[in-house]
Structure formats: structure tokens, C-alpha cells
């Protein structure tokens, strides 16, 4: 490594440390303010709480039925992840293992999907959901989020394409059909990548704001990001509840990342192995 490369590596590392420090500081600020009253936050914004005050969390669950929004987000997350896993793994397996006329075009098609946000097509999507009578239901959000499989397909296609043909041939010789070969042999081998995909996509689905905002109109179907925005509309009077709601929204994903961070790295490394 020459001096220029060493300097650039040092700059990048420094920027990453600065970004991490800012992000961590915001997280800490949000957590300790969630245990403070609105008056305390306004009078001393950066002061530490004198005692552990759980009234904000109590108000969320007792007065605002926060558990309902939490349950809605969980239902959308679980069903979406199941569909994303099934659709992306089967699609990637078909593209990676089989040779067909438009194989290259199909790979490019999913690659292009990474470049264009779904918001660009929100009008026809809304009209489609309206014609299917799915407006104001979890099904509309789940279907749209489950269709966003470009990134999972991109990650899995090369993995399946670079698996040795001997594995596939041995399965066929042993009498395993196409479906059995996939779910008994090929899919288990891709579990590290699938695990990483589930964690990465869980963040996107859990924090999804735009689709629930457009398609979920009734209070009974709304998700956590929507209720947080409700508190931020009048931040001076509800900043304590906004902080507490943000903490509750962050905790599940944060726990998943802390526990399974090694699996994420393992999946990314596995996806990058060629041959």
C-alpha cells in the first residue's frame, strides 16, 4: 500500500468514526430523554434524568394503545420477510442455475430495480390496489414490500450460479426432483446469505413509512412510523412521547443487529465467494 492509499484509508476510517459517533450520540440522546418529562427536556435539553421515569412509556401503552401499532408493524414484518425469502430465493435459483433465452435480460431487469424507487410508480400501484379492494389493509403494504426483491435476488443469484454442478448432478442421480433439490439441498446451503437478507430487509420493512402512509388510513391498521410522525407534528407538546416511541421502535431492530451481527458478515462474505 502506497502513501496515497494509506492516507485515503485513514480519511475513510476517520469519516466512519465521525459518522458512528454522531449516530451513537443521537441514539443516546433519544434514550435518556425518553425517561424525562417534557418540562425537563425544555428546561435543560442535554441534562441527565434525575430518576428513572417510565410515565412516557406508560402513556404510550395505556392512553395511545402503542401495542396495537407494534403488533401491526410485527405482522407486516413477519409476513413480508417470509414472502421475500421465498420469492427471492426461488427467483435467484432459477436465474442462477438454469440457462434460458432471456436469462441475461432477467438479471439486468432485477439490477435495474435497485436503481428506481417504488415511489416512482405509486400512482399505478395505488390504482391497482384500489381495483383489488386492498386499500386500508395490511395486505396492500405486504404485497408491495414483498415485491421489492431486487436486492435479495441480486445477492443470491451469483451464489446459486457459482455452486458446483456436481452438487446438482448428485442430487438428480439420487432421485431428487427439481423442487426437492432446491429446498433440501440448495436452499440450506444459501442460509447464511438468506439470514443476512432477512436482517437487512427487516430494517427496511420495519421502518417503512411511505407505503403505510399511502395505503393505511384507519387508525387500527397503522404502524409505528406513522404514530411517531403523529407525535412530531406538535413536537413542543409531545416531544417526550416522541422520544419514547422512537426508542420502542428502535429497540427490536437494534437487538437483532447486536445478536446477529456476525451472521450478517458471514452472509455477505459467503455471497462474495466465487467458484
Tab-separated table of C-alpha atoms in Angstrom:
chain	number	residue	atom	x	y	z
A	1	UNK	CA	0.000	0.000	0.000
A	2	UNK	CA	1.495	3.348	-1.079
A	3	UNK	CA	1.265	6.614	0.863
A	4	UNK	CA	-1.744	7.868	-1.117
A	5	UNK	CA	-3.734	4.682	-0.475
A	6	UNK	CA	-2.759	4.761	3.189
A	7	UNK	CA	-3.885	8.374	3.507
A	8	UNK	CA	-7.228	7.662	1.795
A	9	UNK	CA	-7.806	4.644	4.039
A	10	UNK	CA	-7.108	6.831	7.068
A	11	UNK	CA	-9.536	9.514	5.838
A	12	UNK	CA	-12.276	6.958	5.195
A	13	UNK	CA	-11.735	5.376	8.594
A	14	UNK	CA	-11.875	8.809	10.231
A	15	UNK	CA	-15.126	9.688	8.458
A	16	UNK	CA	-16.628	6.379	9.521
A	17	UNK	CA	-15.665	7.051	13.144
A	18	UNK	CA	-17.194	10.540	12.976
A	19	UNK	CA	-20.402	9.191	11.457
A	20	UNK	CA	-20.594	6.416	14.068
A	21	UNK	CA	-20.003	8.900	16.885
A	22	UNK	CA	-22.754	11.236	15.648
A	23	UNK	CA	-25.199	8.353	15.193
A	24	UNK	CA	-24.405	6.894	18.608
A	25	UNK	CA	-24.740	10.320	20.262
A	26	UNK	CA	-28.194	10.819	18.740
A	27	UNK	CA	-29.233	7.373	19.940
A	28	UNK	CA	-28.046	8.058	23.493
A	29	UNK	CA	-29.749	11.473	23.478
A	30	UNK	CA	-33.010	9.871	22.387
A	31	UNK	CA	-32.825	7.125	25.013
A	32	UNK	CA	-32.170	9.255	28.076
A	33	UNK	CA	-34.711	11.888	27.025
A	34	UNK	CA	-37.350	9.173	26.748
A	35	UNK	CA	-37.160	8.898	30.556
A	36	UNK	CA	-37.648	12.657	31.098
A	37	UNK	CA	-40.737	14.825	31.181
A	38	UNK	CA	-41.449	17.458	28.558
A	39	UNK	CA	-40.736	20.216	31.082
A	40	UNK	CA	-37.329	18.729	31.923
A	41	UNK	CA	-36.374	18.464	28.253
A	42	UNK	CA	-37.385	22.059	27.529
A	43	UNK	CA	-35.667	23.496	30.607
A	44	UNK	CA	-32.425	21.519	30.231
A	45	UNK	CA	-32.193	19.821	26.854
A	46	UNK	CA	-28.931	17.971	27.450
A	47	UNK	CA	-29.396	17.300	31.157
A	48	UNK	CA	-29.403	13.787	32.554
A	49	UNK	CA	-32.627	12.434	34.131
A	50	UNK	CA	-32.606	12.676	37.919
A	51	UNK	CA	-34.597	9.456	38.242
A	52	UNK	CA	-35.914	6.701	36.010
A	53	UNK	CA	-39.299	7.953	34.803
A	54	UNK	CA	-41.425	5.414	32.940
A	55	UNK	CA	-44.501	7.612	32.604
A	56	UNK	CA	-43.843	8.285	28.920
A	57	UNK	CA	-43.894	4.581	28.100
A	58	UNK	CA	-46.959	4.079	30.297
A	59	UNK	CA	-48.808	6.832	28.416
A	60	UNK	CA	-47.939	5.227	25.089
A	61	UNK	CA	-49.359	1.840	26.011
A	62	UNK	CA	-52.288	2.909	28.216
A	63	UNK	CA	-53.522	6.100	26.547
A	64	UNK	CA	-52.406	5.686	22.942
A	65	UNK	CA	-52.553	1.878	22.628
A	66	UNK	CA	-49.000	1.688	21.289
A	67	UNK	CA	-49.119	-2.106	21.432
A	68	UNK	CA	-51.605	-2.032	18.538
A	69	UNK	CA	-49.154	-0.206	16.268
A	70	UNK	CA	-46.367	-2.502	17.430
A	71	UNK	CA	-48.479	-5.546	16.550
A	72	UNK	CA	-49.364	-4.107	13.139
A	73	UNK	CA	-45.687	-3.497	12.344
A	74	UNK	CA	-44.804	-7.005	13.527
A	75	UNK	CA	-47.474	-8.664	11.365
A	76	UNK	CA	-46.332	-6.770	8.274
A	77	UNK	CA	-42.685	-7.550	9.049
A	78	UNK	CA	-43.105	-11.302	9.580
A	79	UNK	CA	-45.327	-11.971	6.559
A	80	UNK	CA	-43.237	-9.723	4.289
A	81	UNK	CA	-39.998	-11.453	5.291
A	82	UNK	CA	-41.475	-14.889	4.621
A	83	UNK	CA	-42.666	-13.839	1.161
A	84	UNK	CA	-39.425	-12.008	0.348
A	85	UNK	CA	-37.368	-15.054	1.351
A	86	UNK	CA	-39.450	-17.488	-0.701
A	87	UNK	CA	-39.798	-15.304	-3.798
A	88	UNK	CA	-36.199	-14.091	-3.921
A	89	UNK	CA	-34.607	-17.493	-3.273
A	90	UNK	CA	-36.700	-19.288	-5.905
A	91	UNK	CA	-36.220	-16.488	-8.438
A	92	UNK	CA	-32.468	-16.345	-7.863
A	93	UNK	CA	-32.198	-20.130	-8.083
A	94	UNK	CA	-33.987	-20.154	-11.426
A	95	UNK	CA	-31.815	-17.369	-12.835
A	96	UNK	CA	-28.578	-18.727	-11.401
A	97	UNK	CA	-28.946	-22.423	-12.224
A	98	UNK	CA	-30.888	-22.581	-15.489
A	99	UNK	CA	-29.905	-21.364	-18.937
A	100	UNK	CA	-32.798	-19.810	-20.858
A	101	UNK	CA	-33.252	-17.304	-23.660
A	102	UNK	CA	-33.738	-14.117	-21.646
A	103	UNK	CA	-31.554	-15.036	-18.691
A	104	UNK	CA	-29.172	-12.090	-19.095
A	105	UNK	CA	-32.045	-9.668	-19.584
A	106	UNK	CA	-33.763	-11.017	-16.460
A	107	UNK	CA	-30.649	-10.393	-14.368
A	108	UNK	CA	-30.384	-6.851	-15.745
A	109	UNK	CA	-34.086	-6.324	-15.035
A	110	UNK	CA	-33.624	-7.058	-11.334
A	111	UNK	CA	-30.427	-4.999	-11.274
A	112	UNK	CA	-32.325	-2.006	-12.681
A	113	UNK	CA	-34.851	-2.490	-9.895
A	114	UNK	CA	-32.157	-1.419	-7.435
A	115	UNK	CA	-31.868	1.953	-9.146
A	116	UNK	CA	-35.506	3.054	-9.214
A	117	UNK	CA	-37.522	3.681	-6.041
A	118	UNK	CA	-41.012	2.233	-5.892
A	119	UNK	CA	-42.360	5.745	-5.250
A	120	UNK	CA	-41.983	6.456	-8.977
A	121	UNK	CA	-44.807	4.032	-9.707
A	122	UNK	CA	-47.037	4.879	-6.773
A	123	UNK	CA	-49.969	6.101	-8.921
A	124	UNK	CA	-50.494	2.873	-10.929
A	125	UNK	CA	-49.779	0.830	-7.782
A	126	UNK	CA	-52.450	2.750	-5.890
A	127	UNK	CA	-54.968	2.269	-8.718
A	128	UNK	CA	-54.160	-1.452	-8.809
A	129	UNK	CA	-54.662	-1.845	-5.062
A	130	UNK	CA	-57.890	0.133	-5.284
A	131	UNK	CA	-59.204	-2.140	-8.040
A	132	UNK	CA	-58.342	-5.160	-5.863
A	133	UNK	CA	-60.148	-3.537	-2.915
A	134	UNK	CA	-56.979	-3.699	-0.797
A	135	UNK	CA	-56.778	-0.055	0.255
A	136	UNK	CA	-56.663	0.338	4.040
A	137	UNK	CA	-55.480	-3.210	4.690
A	138	UNK	CA	-52.188	-4.782	5.669
A	139	UNK	CA	-52.336	-6.905	2.514
A	140	UNK	CA	-51.629	-3.919	0.261
A	141	UNK	CA	-48.472	-2.932	2.147
A	142	UNK	CA	-47.305	-6.549	2.448
A	143	UNK	CA	-47.723	-7.221	-1.281
A	144	UNK	CA	-45.837	-4.077	-2.279
A	145	UNK	CA	-42.972	-4.646	0.163
A	146	UNK	CA	-42.749	-8.326	-0.805
A	147	UNK	CA	-42.338	-7.329	-4.449
A	148	UNK	CA	-39.143	-5.442	-3.612
A	149	UNK	CA	-36.838	-8.405	-4.107
A	150	UNK	CA	-34.237	-6.857	-6.418
A	151	UNK	CA	-31.521	-6.705	-3.765
A	152	UNK	CA	-32.129	-10.246	-2.384
A	153	UNK	CA	-32.232	-11.688	-5.910
A	154	UNK	CA	-29.014	-9.855	-6.776
A	155	UNK	CA	-27.278	-11.283	-3.686
A	156	UNK	CA	-28.491	-14.856	-4.189
A	157	UNK	CA	-28.156	-15.228	-7.967
A	158	UNK	CA	-24.355	-15.294	-8.042
A	159	UNK	CA	-24.287	-17.699	-5.104
A	160	UNK	CA	-26.507	-20.247	-6.864
A	161	UNK	CA	-24.739	-19.677	-10.197
A	162	UNK	CA	-21.336	-20.458	-8.678
A	163	UNK	CA	-22.307	-23.612	-6.814
A	164	UNK	CA	-20.501	-26.661	-8.264
A	165	UNK	CA	-22.590	-28.558	-10.812
A	166	UNK	CA	-21.556	-31.783	-9.103
A	167	UNK	CA	-23.896	-30.992	-6.199
A	168	UNK	CA	-26.868	-30.608	-8.522
A	169	UNK	CA	-25.942	-33.703	-10.553
A	170	UNK	CA	-25.524	-35.819	-7.417
A	171	UNK	CA	-28.984	-34.794	-6.225
A	172	UNK	CA	-30.535	-35.741	-9.579
A	173	UNK	CA	-28.750	-39.110	-9.567
A	174	UNK	CA	-30.087	-39.788	-6.072
A	175	UNK	CA	-33.606	-39.299	-7.404
A	176	UNK	CA	-34.325	-35.831	-6.069
A	177	UNK	CA	-36.589	-33.773	-8.286
A	178	UNK	CA	-36.123	-30.096	-9.066
A	179	UNK	CA	-38.205	-28.901	-6.114
A	180	UNK	CA	-36.628	-31.310	-3.626
A	181	UNK	CA	-33.153	-30.389	-4.854
A	182	UNK	CA	-33.920	-26.746	-4.205
A	183	UNK	CA	-35.443	-26.863	-0.733
A	184	UNK	CA	-33.485	-29.848	0.621
A	185	UNK	CA	-30.000	-29.072	-0.728
A	186	UNK	CA	-29.585	-25.704	-2.439
A	187	UNK	CA	-31.636	-23.513	-0.099
A	188	UNK	CA	-29.953	-24.778	3.107
A	189	UNK	CA	-26.566	-24.003	1.550
A	190	UNK	CA	-27.696	-20.413	0.997
A	191	UNK	CA	-28.865	-19.926	4.593
A	192	UNK	CA	-26.039	-17.521	5.595
A	193	UNK	CA	-27.000	-15.158	2.762
A	194	UNK	CA	-30.723	-15.632	3.375
A	195	UNK	CA	-30.164	-14.820	7.037
A	196	UNK	CA	-28.378	-11.594	6.099
A	197	UNK	CA	-31.126	-10.694	3.648
A	198	UNK	CA	-33.783	-11.181	6.333
A	199	UNK	CA	-31.949	-8.885	8.743
A	200	UNK	CA	-31.290	-6.184	6.145
A	201	UNK	CA	-34.838	-6.308	4.784
A	202	UNK	CA	-36.313	-6.339	8.291
A	203	UNK	CA	-34.865	-2.860	8.836
A	204	UNK	CA	-36.420	-1.592	5.604
A	205	UNK	CA	-39.817	-3.145	6.316
A	206	UNK	CA	-39.920	-2.136	9.993
A	207	UNK	CA	-39.007	1.489	9.254
A	208	UNK	CA	-41.214	1.736	6.164
A	209	UNK	CA	-43.160	4.985	6.272
A	210	UNK	CA	-44.261	5.859	2.749
A	211	UNK	CA	-46.348	2.779	1.902
A	212	UNK	CA	-48.291	2.646	5.202
A	213	UNK	CA	-48.895	6.393	4.869
A	214	UNK	CA	-50.458	5.943	1.427
A	215	UNK	CA	-52.395	2.712	1.923
A	216	UNK	CA	-53.283	2.535	5.639
A	217	UNK	CA	-55.940	5.083	6.511
A	218	UNK	CA	-57.712	3.593	9.541
A	219	UNK	CA	-56.090	4.031	12.938
A	220	UNK	CA	-56.476	0.307	13.643
A	221	UNK	CA	-54.098	-0.626	10.794
A	222	UNK	CA	-51.383	1.996	11.217
A	223	UNK	CA	-47.763	1.138	12.023
A	224	UNK	CA	-45.123	2.518	14.392
A	225	UNK	CA	-43.525	5.049	11.970
A	226	UNK	CA	-46.932	6.655	11.441
A	227	UNK	CA	-47.592	7.095	15.158
A	228	UNK	CA	-44.129	8.621	15.632
A	229	UNK	CA	-44.927	11.218	12.966
A	230	UNK	CA	-48.154	11.950	14.830
A	231	UNK	CA	-46.121	12.979	17.878
A	232	UNK	CA	-43.613	15.022	15.879
A	233	UNK	CA	-46.334	17.184	14.302
A	234	UNK	CA	-46.596	19.116	17.563
A	235	UNK	CA	-43.146	18.379	18.912
A	236	UNK	CA	-43.040	21.019	21.655
A	237	UNK	CA	-46.001	19.477	23.455
A	238	UNK	CA	-45.308	15.793	22.743
A	239	UNK	CA	-41.523	15.563	22.451
A	240	UNK	CA	-41.320	13.259	25.481
A	241	UNK	CA	-43.739	10.798	23.872
A	242	UNK	CA	-41.934	11.115	20.534
A	243	UNK	CA	-38.660	10.159	22.226
A	244	UNK	CA	-40.224	7.174	23.997
A	245	UNK	CA	-41.951	5.966	20.820
A	246	UNK	CA	-38.700	6.273	18.855
A	247	UNK	CA	-36.866	4.207	21.471
A	248	UNK	CA	-39.509	1.474	21.363
A	249	UNK	CA	-39.305	1.477	17.574
A	250	UNK	CA	-35.511	1.221	17.577
A	251	UNK	CA	-35.031	-1.418	20.266
A	252	UNK	CA	-36.230	-4.537	18.331
A	253	UNK	CA	-34.030	-3.859	15.296
A	254	UNK	CA	-31.091	-2.853	17.498
A	255	UNK	CA	-31.329	-6.115	19.439
A	256	UNK	CA	-31.414	-8.105	16.198
A	257	UNK	CA	-28.286	-6.354	14.923
A	258	UNK	CA	-26.376	-6.798	18.177
A	259	UNK	CA	-27.199	-10.506	18.443
A	260	UNK	CA	-26.823	-11.448	14.788
A	261	UNK	CA	-24.140	-9.033	13.534
A	262	UNK	CA	-21.713	-11.914	12.911
A	263	UNK	CA	-24.322	-13.675	10.771
A	264	UNK	CA	-24.636	-10.566	8.608
A	265	UNK	CA	-20.884	-10.511	7.943
A	266	UNK	CA	-20.901	-14.259	7.309
A	267	UNK	CA	-23.694	-13.912	4.773
A	268	UNK	CA	-22.011	-11.042	2.925
A	269	UNK	CA	-18.712	-12.957	2.840
A	270	UNK	CA	-20.460	-16.096	1.569
A	271	UNK	CA	-22.188	-14.116	-1.161
A	272	UNK	CA	-18.853	-12.757	-2.312
A	273	UNK	CA	-17.186	-16.163	-2.728
A	274	UNK	CA	-16.733	-17.157	-6.347
A	275	UNK	CA	-16.320	-20.656	-7.694
